[in-house]
């Protein structure tokens, strides 16, 4: 189920994995591992920003530029993960690998933004970051 979900998510944008002799490796190992790590790391970065730094520690990192720093850090990690997964599974690095990493970055930006909207209300200082919508009540 997870394999099919993440394989479908990545192959929808990228097409069939290249080189073709590694298609099963991508579908069974690389796509699911990368997708799960993307989800977990993006969620962890949002939780760190809103609940650790701006609730428990009260660091004052509540400005949009601080949020953007975490967004970019999340994107950098999201770029590295697929490359590490491909190399770790002894799959030939190909232009497909770098396109896969780029697509993972796009997904990380979307996830980080969605998680931010869903979880920012619990933050003491950063509940308006990256924007005031939806309003805290």
mmCIF file of N, CA and C in Angstrom:
data_model
loop_
_atom_site.group_PDB
_atom_site.id
_atom_site.type_symbol
_atom_site.label_atom_id
_atom_site.label_comp_id
_atom_site.label_asym_id
_atom_site.label_seq_id
_atom_site.Cartn_x
_atom_site.Cartn_y
_atom_site.Cartn_z
ATOM 1 N N UNK A 1 0.827 -1.193 0.000
ATOM 2 C CA UNK A 1 0.000 0.000 0.000
ATOM 3 C C UNK A 1 0.872 1.258 0.000
ATOM 4 N N UNK A 2 1.810 1.336 0.939
ATOM 5 C CA UNK A 2 2.714 2.492 1.004
ATOM 6 C C UNK A 2 3.600 2.534 -0.241
ATOM 7 N N UNK A 3 4.062 1.355 -0.665
ATOM 8 C CA UNK A 3 4.893 1.298 -1.877
ATOM 9 C C UNK A 3 4.138 1.842 -3.078
ATOM 10 N N UNK A 4 2.901 1.427 -3.227
ATOM 11 C CA UNK A 4 2.102 1.872 -4.366
ATOM 12 C C UNK A 4 1.822 3.370 -4.296
ATOM 13 N N UNK A 5 1.522 3.866 -3.099
ATOM 14 C CA UNK A 5 1.229 5.286 -2.939
ATOM 15 C C UNK A 5 2.420 6.142 -3.356
ATOM 16 N N UNK A 6 3.579 5.864 -2.765
ATOM 17 C CA UNK A 6 4.747 6.692 -3.068
ATOM 18 C C UNK A 6 5.272 6.468 -4.480
ATOM 19 N N UNK A 7 5.200 5.241 -4.965
ATOM 20 C CA UNK A 7 5.602 4.994 -6.354
ATOM 21 C C UNK A 7 4.719 5.787 -7.303
ATOM 22 N N UNK A 8 3.426 5.766 -7.050
ATOM 23 C CA UNK A 8 2.497 6.523 -7.880
ATOM 24 C C UNK A 8 2.722 8.019 -7.786
ATOM 25 N N UNK A 9 3.005 8.499 -6.586
ATOM 26 C CA UNK A 9 3.239 9.924 -6.365
ATOM 27 C C UNK A 9 4.460 10.421 -7.137
ATOM 28 N N UNK A 10 5.539 9.667 -7.083
ATOM 29 C CA UNK A 10 6.758 10.080 -7.775
ATOM 30 C C UNK A 10 6.684 9.806 -9.278
ATOM 31 N N UNK A 11 6.157 8.649 -9.659
ATOM 32 C CA UNK A 11 6.092 8.315 -11.081
ATOM 33 C C UNK A 11 5.076 9.170 -11.841
ATOM 34 N N UNK A 12 4.096 9.718 -11.147
ATOM 35 C CA UNK A 12 3.136 10.617 -11.783
ATOM 36 C C UNK A 12 3.859 11.813 -12.406
ATOM 37 N N UNK A 13 4.867 12.316 -11.709
ATOM 38 C CA UNK A 13 5.620 13.475 -12.191
ATOM 39 C C UNK A 13 6.831 13.051 -13.021
ATOM 40 N N UNK A 14 7.526 12.025 -12.574
ATOM 41 C CA UNK A 14 8.809 11.649 -13.174
ATOM 42 C C UNK A 14 8.726 10.636 -14.309
ATOM 43 N N UNK A 15 7.670 9.866 -14.340
ATOM 44 C CA UNK A 15 7.617 8.754 -15.287
ATOM 45 C C UNK A 15 8.318 7.540 -14.704
ATOM 46 N N UNK A 16 8.497 6.553 -15.530
ATOM 47 C CA UNK A 16 9.105 5.293 -15.091
ATOM 48 C C UNK A 16 10.570 5.500 -14.703
ATOM 49 N N UNK A 17 10.999 4.847 -13.610
ATOM 50 C CA UNK A 17 12.388 5.005 -13.155
ATOM 51 C C UNK A 17 13.424 4.635 -14.206
ATOM 52 N N UNK A 18 14.523 5.362 -14.180
ATOM 53 C CA UNK A 18 15.643 5.133 -15.099
ATOM 54 C C UNK A 18 16.893 4.873 -14.286
ATOM 55 N N UNK A 19 17.794 4.084 -14.716
ATOM 56 C CA UNK A 19 17.716 3.132 -15.810
ATOM 57 C C UNK A 19 16.681 2.051 -15.500
ATOM 58 N N UNK A 20 16.107 1.511 -16.561
ATOM 59 C CA UNK A 20 14.968 0.596 -16.454
ATOM 60 C C UNK A 20 15.256 -0.650 -15.622
ATOM 61 N N UNK A 21 16.497 -1.101 -15.611
ATOM 62 C CA UNK A 21 16.813 -2.317 -14.851
ATOM 63 C C UNK A 21 16.719 -2.094 -13.337
ATOM 64 N N UNK A 22 16.552 -0.834 -12.884
ATOM 65 C CA UNK A 22 16.411 -0.542 -11.456
ATOM 66 C C UNK A 22 14.981 -0.154 -11.084
ATOM 67 N N UNK A 23 14.040 -0.350 -11.983
ATOM 68 C CA UNK A 23 12.644 0.043 -11.730
ATOM 69 C C UNK A 23 12.100 -0.576 -10.453
ATOM 70 N N UNK A 24 12.298 -1.875 -10.276
ATOM 71 C CA UNK A 24 11.787 -2.530 -9.074
ATOM 72 C C UNK A 24 12.450 -2.004 -7.808
ATOM 73 N N UNK A 25 13.745 -1.706 -7.862
ATOM 74 C CA UNK A 25 14.436 -1.150 -6.698
ATOM 75 C C UNK A 25 13.825 0.192 -6.300
ATOM 76 N N UNK A 26 13.555 1.021 -7.291
ATOM 77 C CA UNK A 26 12.922 2.309 -7.011
ATOM 78 C C UNK A 26 11.546 2.102 -6.391
ATOM 79 N N UNK A 27 10.735 1.271 -7.015
ATOM 80 C CA UNK A 27 9.346 1.091 -6.579
ATOM 81 C C UNK A 27 9.234 0.410 -5.224
ATOM 82 N N UNK A 28 10.101 -0.545 -4.938
ATOM 83 C CA UNK A 28 9.980 -1.322 -3.712
ATOM 84 C C UNK A 28 10.746 -0.738 -2.539
ATOM 85 N N UNK A 29 11.828 0.006 -2.799
ATOM 86 C CA UNK A 29 12.665 0.488 -1.707
ATOM 87 C C UNK A 29 12.822 2.012 -1.713
ATOM 88 N N UNK A 30 13.295 2.555 -2.795
ATOM 89 C CA UNK A 30 13.689 3.968 -2.822
ATOM 90 C C UNK A 30 12.495 4.909 -2.677
ATOM 91 N N UNK A 31 11.461 4.729 -3.479
ATOM 92 C CA UNK A 31 10.294 5.611 -3.396
ATOM 93 C C UNK A 31 9.619 5.564 -2.027
ATOM 94 N N UNK A 32 9.315 4.368 -1.487
ATOM 95 C CA UNK A 32 8.675 4.341 -0.165
ATOM 96 C C UNK A 32 9.551 4.921 0.952
ATOM 97 N N UNK A 33 10.840 4.568 0.956
ATOM 98 C CA UNK A 33 11.735 5.091 1.988
ATOM 99 C C UNK A 33 11.858 6.609 1.905
ATOM 100 N N UNK A 34 12.019 7.112 0.699
ATOM 101 C CA UNK A 34 12.158 8.554 0.507
ATOM 102 C C UNK A 34 10.871 9.269 0.903
ATOM 103 N N UNK A 35 9.741 8.742 0.485
ATOM 104 C CA UNK A 35 8.461 9.360 0.811
ATOM 105 C C UNK A 35 8.191 9.393 2.302
ATOM 106 N N UNK A 36 8.449 8.296 2.981
ATOM 107 C CA UNK A 36 8.248 8.264 4.438
ATOM 108 C C UNK A 36 9.200 9.221 5.147
ATOM 109 N N UNK A 37 10.448 9.234 4.721
ATOM 110 C CA UNK A 37 11.411 10.151 5.333
ATOM 111 C C UNK A 37 11.020 11.605 5.071
ATOM 112 N N UNK A 38 10.537 11.891 3.875
ATOM 113 C CA UNK A 38 10.081 13.235 3.546
ATOM 114 C C UNK A 38 8.959 13.659 4.483
ATOM 115 N N UNK A 39 7.980 12.801 4.663
ATOM 116 C CA UNK A 39 6.849 13.093 5.524
ATOM 117 C C UNK A 39 7.305 13.316 6.969
ATOM 118 N N UNK A 40 8.109 12.411 7.492
ATOM 119 C CA UNK A 40 8.561 12.479 8.882
ATOM 120 C C UNK A 40 9.452 13.694 9.121
ATOM 121 N N UNK A 41 10.396 13.950 8.237
ATOM 122 C CA UNK A 41 11.323 15.068 8.425
ATOM 123 C C UNK A 41 10.599 16.402 8.284
ATOM 124 N N UNK A 42 9.693 16.521 7.330
ATOM 125 C CA UNK A 42 8.938 17.771 7.176
ATOM 126 C C UNK A 42 8.087 18.039 8.413
ATOM 127 N N UNK A 43 7.429 17.008 8.907
ATOM 128 C CA UNK A 43 6.637 17.153 10.128
ATOM 129 C C UNK A 43 7.524 17.517 11.314
ATOM 130 N N UNK A 44 8.661 16.862 11.433
ATOM 131 C CA UNK A 44 9.589 17.149 12.532
ATOM 132 C C UNK A 44 10.113 18.583 12.468
ATOM 133 N N UNK A 45 10.405 19.076 11.272
ATOM 134 C CA UNK A 45 10.899 20.452 11.132
ATOM 135 C C UNK A 45 9.825 21.463 11.545
ATOM 136 N N UNK A 46 8.591 21.208 11.165
ATOM 137 C CA UNK A 46 7.495 22.106 11.554
ATOM 138 C C UNK A 46 7.282 22.055 13.064
ATOM 139 N N UNK A 47 7.284 20.855 13.632
ATOM 140 C CA UNK A 47 7.131 20.722 15.083
ATOM 141 C C UNK A 47 8.275 21.404 15.821
ATOM 142 N N UNK A 48 9.481 21.245 15.326
ATOM 143 C CA UNK A 48 10.640 21.908 15.927
ATOM 144 C C UNK A 48 10.457 23.417 15.890
ATOM 145 N N UNK A 49 10.063 23.949 14.758
ATOM 146 C CA UNK A 49 9.909 25.399 14.613
ATOM 147 C C UNK A 49 8.805 25.947 15.517
ATOM 148 N N UNK A 50 7.627 25.365 15.446
ATOM 149 C CA UNK A 50 6.488 25.926 16.172
ATOM 150 C C UNK A 50 6.423 25.540 17.643
ATOM 151 N N UNK A 51 6.746 24.296 17.959
ATOM 152 C CA UNK A 51 6.515 23.801 19.314
ATOM 153 C C UNK A 51 7.754 23.781 20.198
ATOM 154 N N UNK A 52 8.918 23.610 19.619
ATOM 155 C CA UNK A 52 10.128 23.610 20.452
ATOM 156 C C UNK A 52 10.704 25.020 20.526
ATOM 157 N N UNK A 53 11.015 25.587 19.377
ATOM 158 C CA UNK A 53 11.665 26.897 19.379
ATOM 159 C C UNK A 53 10.723 28.040 19.746
ATOM 160 N N UNK A 54 9.477 27.963 19.349
ATOM 161 C CA UNK A 54 8.569 29.085 19.570
ATOM 162 C C UNK A 54 7.448 28.809 20.556
ATOM 163 N N UNK A 55 7.610 27.797 21.349
ATOM 164 C CA UNK A 55 6.666 27.563 22.434
ATOM 165 C C UNK A 55 7.420 27.249 23.714
ATOM 166 N N UNK A 56 8.174 26.175 23.694
ATOM 167 C CA UNK A 56 8.896 25.774 24.903
ATOM 168 C C UNK A 56 10.076 26.699 25.201
ATOM 169 N N UNK A 57 10.858 27.000 24.170
ATOM 170 C CA UNK A 57 12.076 27.774 24.383
ATOM 171 C C UNK A 57 11.849 29.282 24.267
ATOM 172 N N UNK A 58 10.779 29.695 23.616
ATOM 173 C CA UNK A 58 10.488 31.122 23.424
ATOM 174 C C UNK A 58 11.687 31.876 22.860
ATOM 175 N N UNK A 59 12.212 31.377 21.751
ATOM 176 C CA UNK A 59 13.412 31.969 21.159
ATOM 177 C C UNK A 59 13.140 33.246 20.380
ATOM 178 N N UNK A 60 11.917 33.471 20.006
ATOM 179 C CA UNK A 60 11.606 34.653 19.221
ATOM 180 C C UNK A 60 11.919 34.488 17.742
ATOM 181 N N UNK A 61 11.946 33.264 17.269
ATOM 182 C CA UNK A 61 12.169 33.014 15.840
ATOM 183 C C UNK A 61 10.816 32.944 15.136
ATOM 184 N N UNK A 62 10.055 33.997 15.252
ATOM 185 C CA UNK A 62 8.681 33.987 14.759
ATOM 186 C C UNK A 62 8.472 34.805 13.486
ATOM 187 N N UNK A 63 9.496 35.443 13.001
ATOM 188 C CA UNK A 63 9.357 36.268 11.808
ATOM 189 C C UNK A 63 9.346 35.382 10.559
ATOM 190 N N UNK A 64 8.714 35.878 9.491
ATOM 191 C CA UNK A 64 8.663 35.072 8.257
ATOM 192 C C UNK A 64 10.031 34.631 7.754
ATOM 193 N N UNK A 65 11.060 35.449 7.939
ATOM 194 C CA UNK A 65 12.388 35.045 7.462
ATOM 195 C C UNK A 65 12.905 33.827 8.230
ATOM 196 N N UNK A 66 12.550 33.703 9.510
ATOM 197 C CA UNK A 66 12.955 32.524 10.283
ATOM 198 C C UNK A 66 12.231 31.280 9.767
ATOM 199 N N UNK A 67 10.963 31.453 9.439
ATOM 200 C CA UNK A 67 10.180 30.350 8.875
ATOM 201 C C UNK A 67 10.775 29.914 7.538
ATOM 202 N N UNK A 68 11.178 30.888 6.733
ATOM 203 C CA UNK A 68 11.774 30.586 5.422
ATOM 204 C C UNK A 68 13.087 29.825 5.598
ATOM 205 N N UNK A 69 13.855 30.150 6.618
ATOM 206 C CA UNK A 69 15.106 29.426 6.884
ATOM 207 C C UNK A 69 14.803 27.946 7.124
ATOM 208 N N UNK A 70 13.775 27.656 7.927
ATOM 209 C CA UNK A 70 13.405 26.270 8.179
ATOM 210 C C UNK A 70 12.847 25.611 6.931
ATOM 211 N N UNK A 71 12.097 26.349 6.132
ATOM 212 C CA UNK A 71 11.571 25.838 4.867
ATOM 213 C C UNK A 71 12.717 25.443 3.937
ATOM 214 N N UNK A 72 13.718 26.303 3.829
ATOM 215 C CA UNK A 72 14.873 26.030 2.962
ATOM 216 C C UNK A 72 15.694 24.862 3.510
ATOM 217 N N UNK A 73 15.894 24.824 4.810
ATOM 218 C CA UNK A 73 16.624 23.708 5.424
ATOM 219 C C UNK A 73 15.904 22.386 5.147
ATOM 220 N N UNK A 74 14.593 22.397 5.271
ATOM 221 C CA UNK A 74 13.794 21.213 4.956
ATOM 222 C C UNK A 74 13.973 20.810 3.487
ATOM 223 N N UNK A 75 14.001 21.799 2.594
ATOM 224 C CA UNK A 75 14.165 21.525 1.158
ATOM 225 C C UNK A 75 15.549 20.937 0.861
ATOM 226 N N UNK A 76 16.571 21.444 1.524
ATOM 227 C CA UNK A 76 17.927 20.921 1.325
ATOM 228 C C UNK A 76 17.998 19.456 1.766
ATOM 229 N N UNK A 77 17.413 19.176 2.915
ATOM 230 C CA UNK A 77 17.380 17.791 3.402
ATOM 231 C C UNK A 77 16.605 16.917 2.419
ATOM 232 N N UNK A 78 15.503 17.450 1.902
ATOM 233 C CA UNK A 78 14.679 16.706 0.948
ATOM 234 C C UNK A 78 15.410 16.442 -0.362
ATOM 235 N N UNK A 79 16.355 17.280 -0.719
ATOM 236 C CA UNK A 79 17.156 17.053 -1.921
ATOM 237 C C UNK A 79 18.192 15.947 -1.691
ATOM 238 N N UNK A 80 18.749 15.924 -0.505
ATOM 239 C CA UNK A 80 19.804 14.961 -0.176
ATOM 240 C C UNK A 80 19.256 13.540 -0.007
ATOM 241 N N UNK A 81 18.078 13.408 0.581
ATOM 242 C CA UNK A 81 17.513 12.089 0.892
ATOM 243 C C UNK A 81 17.432 11.163 -0.322
ATOM 244 N N UNK A 82 16.833 11.580 -1.448
ATOM 245 C CA UNK A 82 16.737 10.643 -2.579
ATOM 246 C C UNK A 82 18.098 10.241 -3.137
ATOM 247 N N UNK A 83 19.030 11.163 -3.166
ATOM 248 C CA UNK A 83 20.373 10.841 -3.670
ATOM 249 C C UNK A 83 21.035 9.814 -2.759
ATOM 250 N N UNK A 84 20.877 10.004 -1.445
ATOM 251 C CA UNK A 84 21.435 9.053 -0.490
ATOM 252 C C UNK A 84 20.753 7.691 -0.611
ATOM 253 N N UNK A 85 19.444 7.687 -0.824
ATOM 254 C CA UNK A 85 18.709 6.429 -0.993
ATOM 255 C C UNK A 85 19.185 5.676 -2.237
ATOM 256 N N UNK A 86 19.357 6.395 -3.333
ATOM 257 C CA UNK A 86 19.810 5.773 -4.577
ATOM 258 C C UNK A 86 21.215 5.206 -4.403
ATOM 259 N N UNK A 87 22.114 6.010 -3.858
ATOM 260 C CA UNK A 87 23.493 5.547 -3.653
ATOM 261 C C UNK A 87 23.555 4.417 -2.634
ATOM 262 N N UNK A 88 22.751 4.488 -1.588
ATOM 263 C CA UNK A 88 22.740 3.461 -0.550
ATOM 264 C C UNK A 88 22.219 2.123 -1.026
ATOM 265 N N UNK A 89 21.419 2.131 -2.074
ATOM 266 C CA UNK A 89 20.874 0.892 -2.622
ATOM 267 C C UNK A 89 21.631 0.443 -3.869
ATOM 268 N N UNK A 90 22.799 1.027 -4.069
ATOM 269 C CA UNK A 90 23.698 0.674 -5.166
ATOM 270 C C UNK A 90 23.017 0.758 -6.531
ATOM 271 N N UNK A 91 22.236 1.818 -6.694
ATOM 272 C CA UNK A 91 21.579 2.084 -7.970
ATOM 273 C C UNK A 91 22.420 3.115 -8.702
ATOM 274 N N UNK A 92 22.558 2.929 -9.971
ATOM 275 C CA UNK A 92 23.345 3.844 -10.794
ATOM 276 C C UNK A 92 22.748 5.256 -10.749
ATOM 277 N N UNK A 93 23.583 6.238 -10.421
ATOM 278 C CA UNK A 93 23.139 7.629 -10.413
ATOM 279 C C UNK A 93 22.969 8.084 -11.854
ATOM 280 N N UNK A 94 21.856 8.696 -12.115
ATOM 281 C CA UNK A 94 21.441 9.029 -13.471
ATOM 282 C C UNK A 94 20.754 10.393 -13.392
ATOM 283 N N UNK A 95 20.483 11.027 -14.501
ATOM 284 C CA UNK A 95 19.767 12.308 -14.471
ATOM 285 C C UNK A 95 18.407 12.149 -13.795
ATOM 286 N N UNK A 96 17.838 10.959 -13.883
ATOM 287 C CA UNK A 96 16.569 10.659 -13.212
ATOM 288 C C UNK A 96 16.698 10.868 -11.702
ATOM 289 N N UNK A 97 17.843 10.512 -11.149
ATOM 290 C CA UNK A 97 18.078 10.666 -9.715
ATOM 291 C C UNK A 97 17.968 12.127 -9.301
ATOM 292 N N UNK A 98 18.531 13.023 -10.089
ATOM 293 C CA UNK A 98 18.508 14.439 -9.745
ATOM 294 C C UNK A 98 17.132 15.062 -9.978
ATOM 295 N N UNK A 99 16.409 14.577 -10.963
ATOM 296 C CA UNK A 99 15.027 15.020 -11.156
ATOM 297 C C UNK A 99 14.158 14.518 -10.001
ATOM 298 N N UNK A 100 14.415 13.309 -9.561
ATOM 299 C CA UNK A 100 13.725 12.735 -8.405
ATOM 300 C C UNK A 100 13.980 13.606 -7.173
ATOM 301 N N UNK A 101 15.218 14.001 -6.973
ATOM 302 C CA UNK A 101 15.561 14.860 -5.841
ATOM 303 C C UNK A 101 14.855 16.216 -5.938
ATOM 304 N N UNK A 102 14.793 16.766 -7.140
ATOM 305 C CA UNK A 102 14.116 18.043 -7.344
ATOM 306 C C UNK A 102 12.613 17.926 -7.054
ATOM 307 N N UNK A 103 11.987 16.863 -7.514
ATOM 308 C CA UNK A 103 10.562 16.636 -7.238
ATOM 309 C C UNK A 103 10.346 16.476 -5.736
ATOM 310 N N UNK A 104 11.256 15.809 -5.072
ATOM 311 C CA UNK A 104 11.164 15.648 -3.623
ATOM 312 C C UNK A 104 11.229 17.005 -2.922
ATOM 313 N N UNK A 105 12.040 17.913 -3.449
ATOM 314 C CA UNK A 105 12.110 19.274 -2.894
ATOM 315 C C UNK A 105 10.754 19.958 -3.031
ATOM 316 N N UNK A 106 10.138 19.851 -4.188
ATOM 317 C CA UNK A 106 8.827 20.465 -4.411
ATOM 318 C C UNK A 106 7.810 19.890 -3.425
ATOM 319 N N UNK A 107 7.793 18.575 -3.272
ATOM 320 C CA UNK A 107 6.883 17.948 -2.311
ATOM 321 C C UNK A 107 7.186 18.410 -0.887
ATOM 322 N N UNK A 108 8.467 18.602 -0.556
ATOM 323 C CA UNK A 108 8.820 19.052 0.793
ATOM 324 C C UNK A 108 8.305 20.462 1.061
ATOM 325 N N UNK A 109 8.356 21.327 0.055
ATOM 326 C CA UNK A 109 7.847 22.691 0.220
ATOM 327 C C UNK A 109 6.345 22.674 0.467
ATOM 328 N N UNK A 110 5.649 21.845 -0.279
ATOM 329 C CA UNK A 110 4.195 21.731 -0.108
ATOM 330 C C UNK A 110 3.858 21.175 1.276
ATOM 331 N N UNK A 111 4.523 20.093 1.659
ATOM 332 C CA UNK A 111 4.268 19.492 2.971
ATOM 333 C C UNK A 111 4.574 20.452 4.111
ATOM 334 N N UNK A 112 5.699 21.141 4.033
ATOM 335 C CA UNK A 112 6.079 22.076 5.090
ATOM 336 C C UNK A 112 5.020 23.167 5.229
ATOM 337 N N UNK A 113 4.554 23.689 4.115
ATOM 338 C CA UNK A 113 3.535 24.740 4.142
ATOM 339 C C UNK A 113 2.226 24.218 4.732
ATOM 340 N N UNK A 114 1.779 23.045 4.295
ATOM 341 C CA UNK A 114 0.532 22.471 4.807
ATOM 342 C C UNK A 114 0.645 22.174 6.300
ATOM 343 N N UNK A 115 1.736 21.538 6.717
ATOM 344 C CA UNK A 115 1.938 21.269 8.138
ATOM 345 C C UNK A 115 1.975 22.572 8.941
ATOM 346 N N UNK A 116 2.565 23.613 8.377
ATOM 347 C CA UNK A 116 2.607 24.904 9.057
ATOM 348 C C UNK A 116 1.203 25.443 9.295
ATOM 349 N N UNK A 117 0.370 25.395 8.270
ATOM 350 C CA UNK A 117 -1.001 25.877 8.420
ATOM 351 C C UNK A 117 -1.769 25.075 9.460
ATOM 352 N N UNK A 118 -1.534 23.767 9.491
ATOM 353 C CA UNK A 118 -2.262 22.900 10.410
ATOM 354 C C UNK A 118 -1.783 23.006 11.854
ATOM 355 N N UNK A 119 -0.497 23.273 12.058
ATOM 356 C CA UNK A 119 0.078 23.163 13.403
ATOM 357 C C UNK A 119 0.487 24.481 14.041
ATOM 358 N N UNK A 120 0.421 25.578 13.342
ATOM 359 C CA UNK A 120 0.936 26.834 13.881
ATOM 360 C C UNK A 120 0.114 27.374 15.040
ATOM 361 N N UNK A 121 -1.117 26.989 15.168
ATOM 362 C CA UNK A 121 -1.969 27.506 16.242
ATOM 363 C C UNK A 121 -1.445 27.169 17.634
ATOM 364 N N UNK A 122 -0.709 26.095 17.757
ATOM 365 C CA UNK A 122 -0.193 25.706 19.062
ATOM 366 C C UNK A 122 1.050 26.466 19.486
ATOM 367 N N UNK A 123 1.560 27.299 18.622
ATOM 368 C CA UNK A 123 2.761 28.062 18.935
ATOM 369 C C UNK A 123 2.389 29.325 19.709
ATOM 370 N N UNK A 124 3.179 29.656 20.699
ATOM 371 C CA UNK A 124 2.923 30.852 21.489
ATOM 372 C C UNK A 124 3.334 32.105 20.713
ATOM 373 N N UNK A 125 4.492 32.064 20.076
ATOM 374 C CA UNK A 125 5.014 33.257 19.415
ATOM 375 C C UNK A 125 4.836 33.261 17.905
ATOM 376 N N UNK A 126 4.784 32.117 17.291
ATOM 377 C CA UNK A 126 4.807 32.062 15.823
ATOM 378 C C UNK A 126 3.455 31.701 15.212
ATOM 379 N N UNK A 127 2.368 31.948 15.897
ATOM 380 C CA UNK A 127 1.064 31.544 15.374
ATOM 381 C C UNK A 127 0.652 32.346 14.147
ATOM 382 N N UNK A 128 1.324 33.455 13.866
ATOM 383 C CA UNK A 128 1.021 34.242 12.664
ATOM 384 C C UNK A 128 1.992 33.968 11.523
ATOM 385 N N UNK A 129 2.955 33.094 11.739
ATOM 386 C CA UNK A 129 3.961 32.813 10.727
ATOM 387 C C UNK A 129 3.574 31.562 9.951
ATOM 388 N N UNK A 130 3.608 31.529 8.674
ATOM 389 C CA UNK A 130 4.093 32.507 7.715
ATOM 390 C C UNK A 130 3.071 33.599 7.381
ATOM 391 N N UNK A 131 1.797 33.419 7.798
ATOM 392 C CA UNK A 131 0.779 34.445 7.554
ATOM 393 C C UNK A 131 -0.277 34.334 8.648
ATOM 394 N N UNK A 132 -1.078 35.357 8.776
ATOM 395 C CA UNK A 132 -2.077 35.364 9.853
ATOM 396 C C UNK A 132 -3.279 34.460 9.563
ATOM 397 N N UNK A 133 -3.455 34.051 8.324
ATOM 398 C CA UNK A 133 -4.582 33.186 7.997
ATOM 399 C C UNK A 133 -4.217 31.739 8.247
ATOM 400 N N UNK A 134 -5.030 30.860 8.738
ATOM 401 C CA UNK A 134 -6.315 31.173 9.363
ATOM 402 C C UNK A 134 -6.108 31.790 10.736
ATOM 403 N N UNK A 135 -7.009 32.645 11.135
ATOM 404 C CA UNK A 135 -6.858 33.397 12.382
ATOM 405 C C UNK A 135 -6.900 32.503 13.597
ATOM 406 N N UNK A 136 -6.130 32.900 14.615
ATOM 407 C CA UNK A 136 -6.157 32.186 15.903
ATOM 408 C C UNK A 136 -7.337 32.728 16.682
ATOM 409 N N UNK A 137 -8.095 31.826 17.263
ATOM 410 C CA UNK A 137 -9.276 32.266 18.021
ATOM 411 C C UNK A 137 -9.207 31.799 19.441
#
